[in-house]
CSV table of C-alpha atoms in Angstrom, one decimal:
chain,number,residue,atom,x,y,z
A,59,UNK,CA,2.5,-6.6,-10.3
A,60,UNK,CA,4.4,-7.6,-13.2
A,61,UNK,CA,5.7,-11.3,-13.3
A,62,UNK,CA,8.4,-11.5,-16.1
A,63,UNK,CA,7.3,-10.1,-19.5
A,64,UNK,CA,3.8,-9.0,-18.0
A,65,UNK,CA,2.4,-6.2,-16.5
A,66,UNK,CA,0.1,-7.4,-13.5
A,67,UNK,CA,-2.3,-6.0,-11.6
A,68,UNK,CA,-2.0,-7.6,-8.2
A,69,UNK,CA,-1.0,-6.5,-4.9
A,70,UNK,CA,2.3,-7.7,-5.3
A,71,UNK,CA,4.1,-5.7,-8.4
A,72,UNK,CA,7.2,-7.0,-9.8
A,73,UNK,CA,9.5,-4.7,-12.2
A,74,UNK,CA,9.1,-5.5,-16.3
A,75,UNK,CA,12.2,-7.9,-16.8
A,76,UNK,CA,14.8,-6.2,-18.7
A,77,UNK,CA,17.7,-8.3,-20.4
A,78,UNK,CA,20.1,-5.4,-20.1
A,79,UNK,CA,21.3,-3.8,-17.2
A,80,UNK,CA,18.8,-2.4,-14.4
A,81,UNK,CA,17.0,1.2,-15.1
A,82,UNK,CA,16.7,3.0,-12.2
A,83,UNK,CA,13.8,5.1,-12.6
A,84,UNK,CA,12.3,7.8,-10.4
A,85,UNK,CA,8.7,6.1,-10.3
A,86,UNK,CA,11.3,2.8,-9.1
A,87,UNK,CA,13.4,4.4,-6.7
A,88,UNK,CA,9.9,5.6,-4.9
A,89,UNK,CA,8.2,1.8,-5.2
A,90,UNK,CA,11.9,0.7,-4.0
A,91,UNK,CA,11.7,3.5,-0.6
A,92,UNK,CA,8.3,2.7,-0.1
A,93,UNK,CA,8.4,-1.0,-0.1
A,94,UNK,CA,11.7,-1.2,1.6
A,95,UNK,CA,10.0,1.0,4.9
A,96,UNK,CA,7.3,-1.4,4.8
A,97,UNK,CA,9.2,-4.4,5.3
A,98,UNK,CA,11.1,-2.6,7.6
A,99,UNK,CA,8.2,-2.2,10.1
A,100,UNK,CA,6.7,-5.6,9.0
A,101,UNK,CA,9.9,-7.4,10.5
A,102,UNK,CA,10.0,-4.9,13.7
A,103,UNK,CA,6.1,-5.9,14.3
A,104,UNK,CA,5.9,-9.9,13.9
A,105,UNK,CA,7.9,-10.5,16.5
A,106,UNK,CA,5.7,-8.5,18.8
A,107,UNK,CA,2.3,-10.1,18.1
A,108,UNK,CA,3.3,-13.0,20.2
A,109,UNK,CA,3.3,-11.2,23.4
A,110,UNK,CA,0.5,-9.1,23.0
A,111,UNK,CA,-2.8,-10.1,25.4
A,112,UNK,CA,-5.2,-7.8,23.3
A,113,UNK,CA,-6.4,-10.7,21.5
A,114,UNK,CA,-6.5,-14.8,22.0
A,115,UNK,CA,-3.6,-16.5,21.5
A,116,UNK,CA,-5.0,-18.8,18.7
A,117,UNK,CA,-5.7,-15.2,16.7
A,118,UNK,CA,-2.1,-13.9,17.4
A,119,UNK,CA,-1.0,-17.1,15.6
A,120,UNK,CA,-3.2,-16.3,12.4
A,121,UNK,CA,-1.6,-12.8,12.9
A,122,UNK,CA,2.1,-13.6,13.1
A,123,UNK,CA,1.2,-15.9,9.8
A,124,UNK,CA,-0.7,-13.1,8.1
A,125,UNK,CA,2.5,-10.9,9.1
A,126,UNK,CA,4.9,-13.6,7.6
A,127,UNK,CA,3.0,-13.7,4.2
A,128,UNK,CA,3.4,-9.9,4.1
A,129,UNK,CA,7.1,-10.0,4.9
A,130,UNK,CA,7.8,-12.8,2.6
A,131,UNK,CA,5.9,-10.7,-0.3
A,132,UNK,CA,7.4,-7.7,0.5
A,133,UNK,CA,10.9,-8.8,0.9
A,134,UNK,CA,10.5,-10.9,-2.5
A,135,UNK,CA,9.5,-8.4,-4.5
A,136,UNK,CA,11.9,-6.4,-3.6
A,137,UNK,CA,14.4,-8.8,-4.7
A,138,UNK,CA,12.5,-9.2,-8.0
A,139,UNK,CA,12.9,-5.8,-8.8
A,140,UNK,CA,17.3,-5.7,-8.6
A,141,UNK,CA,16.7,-8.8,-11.4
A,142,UNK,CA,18.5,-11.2,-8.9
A,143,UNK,CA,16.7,-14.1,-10.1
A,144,UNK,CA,13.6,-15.2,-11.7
A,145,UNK,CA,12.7,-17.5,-8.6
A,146,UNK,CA,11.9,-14.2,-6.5
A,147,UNK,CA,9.3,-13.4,-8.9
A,148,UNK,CA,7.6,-17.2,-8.4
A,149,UNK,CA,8.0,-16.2,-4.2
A,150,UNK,CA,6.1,-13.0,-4.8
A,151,UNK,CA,3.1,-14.5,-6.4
A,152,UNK,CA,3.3,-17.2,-3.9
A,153,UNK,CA,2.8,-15.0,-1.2
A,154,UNK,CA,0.4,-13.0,-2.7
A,155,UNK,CA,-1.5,-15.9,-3.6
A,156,UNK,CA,-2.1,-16.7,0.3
A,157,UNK,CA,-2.5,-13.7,1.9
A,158,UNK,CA,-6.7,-13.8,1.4
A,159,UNK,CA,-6.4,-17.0,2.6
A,160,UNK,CA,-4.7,-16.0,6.0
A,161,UNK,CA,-6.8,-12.9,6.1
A,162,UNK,CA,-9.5,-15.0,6.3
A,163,UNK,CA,-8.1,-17.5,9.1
A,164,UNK,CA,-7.5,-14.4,11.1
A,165,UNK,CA,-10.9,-13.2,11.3
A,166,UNK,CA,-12.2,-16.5,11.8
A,167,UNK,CA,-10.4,-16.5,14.9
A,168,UNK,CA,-11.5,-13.0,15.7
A,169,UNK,CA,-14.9,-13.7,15.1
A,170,UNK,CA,-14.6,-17.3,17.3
A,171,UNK,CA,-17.0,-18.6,14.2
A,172,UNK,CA,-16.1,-20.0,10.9
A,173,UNK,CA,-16.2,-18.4,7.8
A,174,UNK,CA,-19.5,-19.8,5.6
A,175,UNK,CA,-18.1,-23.4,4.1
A,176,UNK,CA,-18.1,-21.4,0.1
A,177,UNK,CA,-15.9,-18.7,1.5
A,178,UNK,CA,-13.7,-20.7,3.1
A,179,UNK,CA,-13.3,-23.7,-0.2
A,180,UNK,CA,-12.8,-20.1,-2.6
A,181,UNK,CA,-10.4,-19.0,-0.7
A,182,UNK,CA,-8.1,-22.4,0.1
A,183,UNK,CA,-8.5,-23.2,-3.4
A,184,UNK,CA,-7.9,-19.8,-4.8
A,185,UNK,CA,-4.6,-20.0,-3.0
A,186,UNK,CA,-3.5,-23.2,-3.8
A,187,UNK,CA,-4.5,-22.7,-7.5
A,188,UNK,CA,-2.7,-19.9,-8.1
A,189,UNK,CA,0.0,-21.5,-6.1
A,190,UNK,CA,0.9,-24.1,-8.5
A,191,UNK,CA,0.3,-22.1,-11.4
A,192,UNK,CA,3.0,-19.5,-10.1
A,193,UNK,CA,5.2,-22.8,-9.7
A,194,UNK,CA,4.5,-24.4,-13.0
A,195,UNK,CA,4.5,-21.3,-15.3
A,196,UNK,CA,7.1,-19.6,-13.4
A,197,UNK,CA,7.5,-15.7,-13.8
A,198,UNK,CA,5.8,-15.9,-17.3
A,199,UNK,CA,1.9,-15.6,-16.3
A,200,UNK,CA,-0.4,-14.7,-18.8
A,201,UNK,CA,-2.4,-11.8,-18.8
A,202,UNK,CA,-5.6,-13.7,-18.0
A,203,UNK,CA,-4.1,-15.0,-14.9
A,204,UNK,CA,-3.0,-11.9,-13.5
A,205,UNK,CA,-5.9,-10.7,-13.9
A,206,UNK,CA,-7.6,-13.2,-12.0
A,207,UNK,CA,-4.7,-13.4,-9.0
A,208,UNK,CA,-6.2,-9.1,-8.5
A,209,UNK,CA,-9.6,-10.1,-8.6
A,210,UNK,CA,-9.4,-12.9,-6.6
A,211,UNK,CA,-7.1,-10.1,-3.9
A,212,UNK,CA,-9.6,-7.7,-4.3
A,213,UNK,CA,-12.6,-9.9,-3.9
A,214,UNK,CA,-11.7,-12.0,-0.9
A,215,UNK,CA,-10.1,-8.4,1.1
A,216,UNK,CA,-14.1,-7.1,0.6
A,217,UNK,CA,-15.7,-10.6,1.6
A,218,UNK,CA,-12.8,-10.9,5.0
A,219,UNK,CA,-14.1,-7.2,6.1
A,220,UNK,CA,-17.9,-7.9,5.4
A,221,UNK,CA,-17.4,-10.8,7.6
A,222,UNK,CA,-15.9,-9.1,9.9
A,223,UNK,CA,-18.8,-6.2,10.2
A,224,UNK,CA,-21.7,-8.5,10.0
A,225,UNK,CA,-20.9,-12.2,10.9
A,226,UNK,CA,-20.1,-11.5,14.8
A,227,UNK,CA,-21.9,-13.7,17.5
A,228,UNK,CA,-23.5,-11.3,19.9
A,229,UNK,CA,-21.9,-12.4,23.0
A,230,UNK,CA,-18.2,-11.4,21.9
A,231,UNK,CA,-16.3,-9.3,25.2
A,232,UNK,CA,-16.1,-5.4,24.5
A,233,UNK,CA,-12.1,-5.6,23.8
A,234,UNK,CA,-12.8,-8.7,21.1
A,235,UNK,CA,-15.8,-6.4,19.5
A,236,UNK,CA,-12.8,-3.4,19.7
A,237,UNK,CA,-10.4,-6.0,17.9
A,238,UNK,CA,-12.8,-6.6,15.1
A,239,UNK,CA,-13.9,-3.3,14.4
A,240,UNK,CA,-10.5,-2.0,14.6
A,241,UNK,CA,-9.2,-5.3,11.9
A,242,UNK,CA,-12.1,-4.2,9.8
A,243,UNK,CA,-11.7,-0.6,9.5
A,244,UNK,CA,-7.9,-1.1,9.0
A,245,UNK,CA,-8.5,-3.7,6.1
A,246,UNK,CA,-11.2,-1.4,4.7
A,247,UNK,CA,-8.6,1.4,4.8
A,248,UNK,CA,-6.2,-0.6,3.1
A,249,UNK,CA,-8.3,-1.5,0.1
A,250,UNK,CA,-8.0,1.9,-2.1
A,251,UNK,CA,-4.1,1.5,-1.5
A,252,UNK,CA,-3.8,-2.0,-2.9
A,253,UNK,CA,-5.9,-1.0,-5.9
A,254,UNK,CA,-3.1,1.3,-6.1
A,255,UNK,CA,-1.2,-1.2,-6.7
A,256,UNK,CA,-2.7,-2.4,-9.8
A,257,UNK,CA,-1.1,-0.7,-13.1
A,258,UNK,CA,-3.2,-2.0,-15.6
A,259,UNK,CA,-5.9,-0.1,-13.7
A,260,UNK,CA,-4.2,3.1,-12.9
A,261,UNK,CA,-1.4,3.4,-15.1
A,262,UNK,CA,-0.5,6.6,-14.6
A,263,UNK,CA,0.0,6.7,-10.9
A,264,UNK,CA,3.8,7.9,-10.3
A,265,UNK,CA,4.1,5.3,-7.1
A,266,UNK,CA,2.6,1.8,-6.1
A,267,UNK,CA,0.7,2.3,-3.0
A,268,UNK,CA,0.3,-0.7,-1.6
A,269,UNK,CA,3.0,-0.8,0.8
A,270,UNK,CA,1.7,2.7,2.5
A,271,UNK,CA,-1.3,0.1,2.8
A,272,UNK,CA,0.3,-2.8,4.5
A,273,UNK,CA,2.0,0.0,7.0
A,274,UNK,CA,-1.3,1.7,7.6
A,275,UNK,CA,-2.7,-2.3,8.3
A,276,UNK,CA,0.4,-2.5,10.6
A,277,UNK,CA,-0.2,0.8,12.7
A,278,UNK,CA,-4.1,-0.5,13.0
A,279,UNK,CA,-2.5,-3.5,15.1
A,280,UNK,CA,-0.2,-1.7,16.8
A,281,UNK,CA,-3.4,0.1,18.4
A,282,UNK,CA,-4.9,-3.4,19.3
A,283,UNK,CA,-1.9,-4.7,20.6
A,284,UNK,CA,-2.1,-1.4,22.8
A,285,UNK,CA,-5.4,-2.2,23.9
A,286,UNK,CA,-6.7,1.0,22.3
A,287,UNK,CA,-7.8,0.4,19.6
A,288,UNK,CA,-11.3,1.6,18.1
A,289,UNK,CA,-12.2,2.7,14.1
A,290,UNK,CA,-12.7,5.6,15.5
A,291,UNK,CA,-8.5,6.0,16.7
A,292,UNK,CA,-7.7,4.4,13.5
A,293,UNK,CA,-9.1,6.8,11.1
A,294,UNK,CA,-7.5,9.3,13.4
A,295,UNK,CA,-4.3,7.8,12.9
A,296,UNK,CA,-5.1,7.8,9.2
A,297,UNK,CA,-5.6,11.3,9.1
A,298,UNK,CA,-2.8,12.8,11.1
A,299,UNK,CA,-0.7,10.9,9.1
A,300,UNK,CA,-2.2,12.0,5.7
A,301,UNK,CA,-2.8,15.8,7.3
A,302,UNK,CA,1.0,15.9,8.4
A,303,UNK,CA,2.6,14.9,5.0
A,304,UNK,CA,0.5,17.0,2.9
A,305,UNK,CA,1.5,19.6,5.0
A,306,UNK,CA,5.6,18.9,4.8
A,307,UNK,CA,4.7,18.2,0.9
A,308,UNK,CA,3.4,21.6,0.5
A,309,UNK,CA,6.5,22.9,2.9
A,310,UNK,CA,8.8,21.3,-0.1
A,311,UNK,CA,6.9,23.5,-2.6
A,312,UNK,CA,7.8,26.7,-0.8
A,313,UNK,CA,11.6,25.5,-0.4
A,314,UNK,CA,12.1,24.1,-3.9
A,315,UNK,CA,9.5,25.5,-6.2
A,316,UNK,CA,8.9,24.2,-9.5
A,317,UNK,CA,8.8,20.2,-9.2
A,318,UNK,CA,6.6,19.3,-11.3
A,319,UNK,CA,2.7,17.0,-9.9
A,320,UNK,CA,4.2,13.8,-10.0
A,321,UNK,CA,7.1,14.6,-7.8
A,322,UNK,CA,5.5,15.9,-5.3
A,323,UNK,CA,2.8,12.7,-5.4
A,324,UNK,CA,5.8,10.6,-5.1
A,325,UNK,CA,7.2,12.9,-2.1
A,326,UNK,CA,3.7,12.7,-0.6
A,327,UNK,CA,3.1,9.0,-0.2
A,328,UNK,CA,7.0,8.8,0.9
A,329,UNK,CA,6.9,10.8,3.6
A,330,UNK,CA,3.2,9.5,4.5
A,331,UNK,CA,5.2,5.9,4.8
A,332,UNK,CA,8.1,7.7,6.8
A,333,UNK,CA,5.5,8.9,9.7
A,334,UNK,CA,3.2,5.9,9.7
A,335,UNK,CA,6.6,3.7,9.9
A,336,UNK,CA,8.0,6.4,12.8
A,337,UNK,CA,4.6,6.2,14.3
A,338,UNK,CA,4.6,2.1,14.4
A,339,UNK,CA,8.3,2.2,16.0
A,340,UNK,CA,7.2,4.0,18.5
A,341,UNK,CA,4.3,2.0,19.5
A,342,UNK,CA,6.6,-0.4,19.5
A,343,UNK,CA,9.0,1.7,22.4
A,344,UNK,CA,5.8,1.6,24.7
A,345,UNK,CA,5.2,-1.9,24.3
A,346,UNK,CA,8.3,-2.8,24.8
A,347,UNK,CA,9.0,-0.8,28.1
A,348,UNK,CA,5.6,-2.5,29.2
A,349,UNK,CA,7.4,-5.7,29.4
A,350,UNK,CA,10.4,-5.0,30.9
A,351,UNK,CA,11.3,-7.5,33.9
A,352,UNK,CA,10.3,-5.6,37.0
A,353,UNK,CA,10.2,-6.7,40.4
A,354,UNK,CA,9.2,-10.1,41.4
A,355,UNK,CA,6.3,-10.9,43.7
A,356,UNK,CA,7.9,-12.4,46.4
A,357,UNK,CA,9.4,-9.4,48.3
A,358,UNK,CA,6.3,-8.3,48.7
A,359,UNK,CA,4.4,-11.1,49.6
A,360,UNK,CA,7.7,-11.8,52.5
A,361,UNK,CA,6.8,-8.6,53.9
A,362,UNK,CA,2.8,-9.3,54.6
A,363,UNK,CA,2.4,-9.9,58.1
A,364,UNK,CA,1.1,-13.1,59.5
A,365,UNK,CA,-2.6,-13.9,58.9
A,366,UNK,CA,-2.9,-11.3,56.7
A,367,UNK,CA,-6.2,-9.7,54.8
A,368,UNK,CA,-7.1,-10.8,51.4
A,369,UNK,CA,-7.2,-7.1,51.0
A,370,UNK,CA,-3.8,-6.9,52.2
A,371,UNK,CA,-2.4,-9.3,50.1
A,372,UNK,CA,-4.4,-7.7,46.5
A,373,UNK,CA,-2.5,-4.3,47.9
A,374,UNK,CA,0.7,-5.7,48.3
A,375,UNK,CA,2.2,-5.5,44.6
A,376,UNK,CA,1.3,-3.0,42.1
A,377,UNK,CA,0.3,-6.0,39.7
A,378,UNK,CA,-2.2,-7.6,41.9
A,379,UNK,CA,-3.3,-4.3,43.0
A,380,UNK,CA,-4.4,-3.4,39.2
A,381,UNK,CA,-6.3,-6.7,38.9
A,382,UNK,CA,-10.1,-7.3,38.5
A,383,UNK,CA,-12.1,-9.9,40.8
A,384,UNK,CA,-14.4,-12.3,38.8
A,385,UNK,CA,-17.0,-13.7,40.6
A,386,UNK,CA,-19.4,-16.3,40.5
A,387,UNK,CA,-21.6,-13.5,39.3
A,388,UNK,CA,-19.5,-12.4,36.1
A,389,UNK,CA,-19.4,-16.6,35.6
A,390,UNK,CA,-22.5,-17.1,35.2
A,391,UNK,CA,-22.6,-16.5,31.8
A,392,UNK,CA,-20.5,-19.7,30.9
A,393,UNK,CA,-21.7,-23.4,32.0
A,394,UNK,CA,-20.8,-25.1,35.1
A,395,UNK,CA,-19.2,-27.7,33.8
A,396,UNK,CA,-16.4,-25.3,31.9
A,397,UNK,CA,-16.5,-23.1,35.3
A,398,UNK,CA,-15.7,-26.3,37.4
A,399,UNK,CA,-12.9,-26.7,34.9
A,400,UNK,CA,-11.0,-23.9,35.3
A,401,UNK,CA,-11.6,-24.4,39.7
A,402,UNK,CA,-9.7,-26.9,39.5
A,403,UNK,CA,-6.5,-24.6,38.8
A,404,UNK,CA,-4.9,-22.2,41.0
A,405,UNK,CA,-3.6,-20.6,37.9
A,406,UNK,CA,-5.0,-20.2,34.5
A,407,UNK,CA,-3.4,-19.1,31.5
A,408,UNK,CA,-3.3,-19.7,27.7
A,409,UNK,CA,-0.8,-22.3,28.6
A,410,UNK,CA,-3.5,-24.7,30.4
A,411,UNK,CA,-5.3,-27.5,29.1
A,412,UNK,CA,-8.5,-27.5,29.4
A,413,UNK,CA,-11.6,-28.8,26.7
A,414,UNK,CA,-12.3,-27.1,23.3
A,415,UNK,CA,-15.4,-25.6,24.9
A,416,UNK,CA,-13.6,-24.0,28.0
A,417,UNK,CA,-10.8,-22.9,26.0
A,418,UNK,CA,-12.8,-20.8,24.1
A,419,UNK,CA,-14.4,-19.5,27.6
A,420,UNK,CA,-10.7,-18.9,28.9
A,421,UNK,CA,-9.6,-17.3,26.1
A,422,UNK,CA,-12.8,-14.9,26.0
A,423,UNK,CA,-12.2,-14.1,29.8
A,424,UNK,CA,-8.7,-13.1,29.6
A,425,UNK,CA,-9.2,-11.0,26.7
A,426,UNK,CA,-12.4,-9.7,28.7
A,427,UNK,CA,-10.1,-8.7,31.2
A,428,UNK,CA,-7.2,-8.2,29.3
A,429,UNK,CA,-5.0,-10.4,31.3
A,430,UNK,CA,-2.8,-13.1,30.8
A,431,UNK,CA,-3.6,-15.1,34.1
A,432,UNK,CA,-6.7,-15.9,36.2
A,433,UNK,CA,-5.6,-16.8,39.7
A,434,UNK,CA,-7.8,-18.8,42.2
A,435,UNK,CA,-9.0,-16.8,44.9
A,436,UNK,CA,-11.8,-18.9,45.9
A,437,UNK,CA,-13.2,-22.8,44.6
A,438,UNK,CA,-16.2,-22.9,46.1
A,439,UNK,CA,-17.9,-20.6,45.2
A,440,UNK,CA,-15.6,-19.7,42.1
A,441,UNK,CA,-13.7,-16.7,42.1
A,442,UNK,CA,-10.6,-15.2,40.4
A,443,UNK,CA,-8.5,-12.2,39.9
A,444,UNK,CA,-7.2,-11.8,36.7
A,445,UNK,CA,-4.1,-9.9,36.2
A,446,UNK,CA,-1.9,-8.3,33.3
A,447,UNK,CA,2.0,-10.3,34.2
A,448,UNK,CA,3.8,-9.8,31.3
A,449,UNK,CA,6.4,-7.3,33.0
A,450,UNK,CA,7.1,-9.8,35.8
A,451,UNK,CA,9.1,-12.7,33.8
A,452,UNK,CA,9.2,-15.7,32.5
A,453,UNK,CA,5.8,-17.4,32.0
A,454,UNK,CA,7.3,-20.7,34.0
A,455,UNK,CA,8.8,-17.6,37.1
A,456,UNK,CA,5.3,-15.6,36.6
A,457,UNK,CA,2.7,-19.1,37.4
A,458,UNK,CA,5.0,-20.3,40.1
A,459,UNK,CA,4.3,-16.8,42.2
A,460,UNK,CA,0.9,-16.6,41.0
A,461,UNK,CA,0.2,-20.2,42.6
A,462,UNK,CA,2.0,-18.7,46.1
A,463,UNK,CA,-0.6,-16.1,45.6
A,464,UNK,CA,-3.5,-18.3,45.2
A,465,UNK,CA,-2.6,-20.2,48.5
A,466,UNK,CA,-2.3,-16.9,50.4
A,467,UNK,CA,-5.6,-15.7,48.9
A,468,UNK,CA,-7.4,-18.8,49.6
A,469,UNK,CA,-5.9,-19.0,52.9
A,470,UNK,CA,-7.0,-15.6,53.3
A,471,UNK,CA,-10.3,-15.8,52.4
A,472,UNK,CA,-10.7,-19.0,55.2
């Protein structure tokens, strides 16, 4: 980036300051389009993440931060570049100064182990470091330090996705080992764009490809928030989106011949950023119509007859109907003591209280199953159905027919 008078290399570039009147160049009215689509679908996404059962709750946190952090360096430096003020050029190092650091919280959570103690003290200190030297030095960094704000990007990106490849536990669910792989194929696809970004180091590329980066990261958890994600989906993503606009960029040569390579570059990554941003909105359609209010449970459970089947009452709503019985057999795995816990509830959700150790358990069965709620069917011996609600309602509407349902069941099962 460059932070006042100097040209920097980190993932967060920043226009040369200019104490006449602002230059609107081609190469930045592309790293202008480019940055603006990204923080475009940045803003449209965040809100999302919070809803989303793909993962645990304590990782959508660390993702709607990590989401933040890109936002709030996107939008700065965009500011920085119309000249506005000075202080949008201290925001944009701030944020860039933190994002390893919240990259590295996320996979932590991911994982459900911490990062090794060295990791984890270079990256908070890294952060907070360059943090107060953005704040004391202001927009004028030296050289030396923008330098070291790109290494310090480059090397804690590489050390997050090597974590995330090789420092699982063995005993993570098949959608959490999905989540990571997908996170760590996404962050390895982003690297070659945010070295893009760095000028010093490529200072003849016509456009800063970061951005197309950050909206290719964004697309990745648009597929786990979708439950479908897998590297392999995600370099398929990658490559219809780099297939289609090398195919509309060689359309523009036939229609306007003669623009010159750099041009037609610029034009590539462009429309690139235009599909992956179309692609992302339109995840975000489905999603969306996934959670619109539909019909409670109650009319349904009204028109069960009296002493009805537990079968009858798992058929009697298209939500309980799609559920999945656990067991005492598919509990097994987790110790009594944290199974005994979560007996003691007709409903469980990521809203229930229950000891660090069986948080962790009820967190790693609902994203098991991806479900939001585990509803009693049976205490003695345990057994649950765990169910997707978000279309029903509220979460306060949603636990209050759930714990109906659990009566009936266990009723039922009498």
């Amino acid at each position: 980036m460059v932070a006042g008078r100097t040209q920097s290399d980190s993932c967060a570039p920043l226009p040369e300051e200019n104490d006449g009147p602002m230059i609107f160049t081609p190469t930045l009215v592309a790293d202008l389009a480019i940055n603006l689509i990204a923080l475009g679908c940045v803003l449209i996404a965040t809100p999302a993440v919070r809803v989303s059962t793909a993962v645990s709750s304590s990782s959508e946190r660390c993702l709607q931060l990590l989401f933040r952090a890109i936002a709030a360096l996107l939008l700065m430096r965009l500011l920085a570049w119309f000249q506005i003020s000075a202080i949008f050029e201290i925001g944009a190092l701030l944020a860039a100064a933190w994002l390893p650091f919240f990259a590295l919280l996320l996979a932590e959570q991911l994982l459900r182990r911490h990062a090794p103690p060295l990791v984890k003290w270079i990256a908070l200190f890294g952060s907070i470091g360059f943090s107060l030297l953005a704040v004391i030095t202001g927009s004028l960094w030296p050289q030396f330090a923008i330098a070291a704000l790109s290494a310090f990007q480059i090397i804690m990106l590489v050390t997050t996705v090597g974590l995330l490849f090789l420092h699982r536990k063995h005993d993570l669910a098949p959608s959490e080992t999905a989540a990571v792989d997908s996170l760590a194929m996404a962050m390895l696809l982003s690297l070659p764009f945010a070295l893009g970004d760095f000028r010093s180091i490529f200072p003849e590329l016509p456009i800063r490809t970061g951005a197309l980066g950050i909206l290719l990261f964004v697309l990745s958890v648009t597929r786990i928030q979708a439950q479908t994600a897998s590297p392999r989906w995600i370099l398929l993503d990658c490559l219809g989106v780099f297939v289609s606009a090398a195919l509309l960029t060689i359309l523009v040569t036939f229609l306007v011949p003669g623009e010159t390579q750099t041009v037609l570059v610029r034009l590539f990554f462009i429309i690139a950023a235009v599909i992956t941003a179309m692609l992302v909105l339109q995840r975000q359609r489905e999603l969306n119509s996934r959670r619109r209010p539909s019909a409670s449970l109650l009319p349904s459970l009204r028109a069960l007859p009296d002493q009805a089947s537990l079968t009858a009452l798992l058929s009697a709503h298209p939500t309980l109907a799609n559920g999945t019985v656990i067991d005492s057999e598919d509990l097994a795995i987790y110790d009594e003591q944290i199974v005994s816990q979560f007996a003691d509830f007709r409903v469980v959700s990521v809203r229930t209280r229950v000891d660090q150790d069986a948080t962790m358990a009820k967190e790693n069965l609902l994203a098991a199953h991806a479900a939001s709620h585990l509803v009693r069917l049976r205490k003695t011996p345990p057994e649950f159905l765990a169910l997707a609600c978000g279309p029903l309602g509220t979460d306060d509407v949603v636990e209050t027919e759930l714990d109906i349902v659990a009566r009936l069941a266990e009723g039922a099962v009498k």
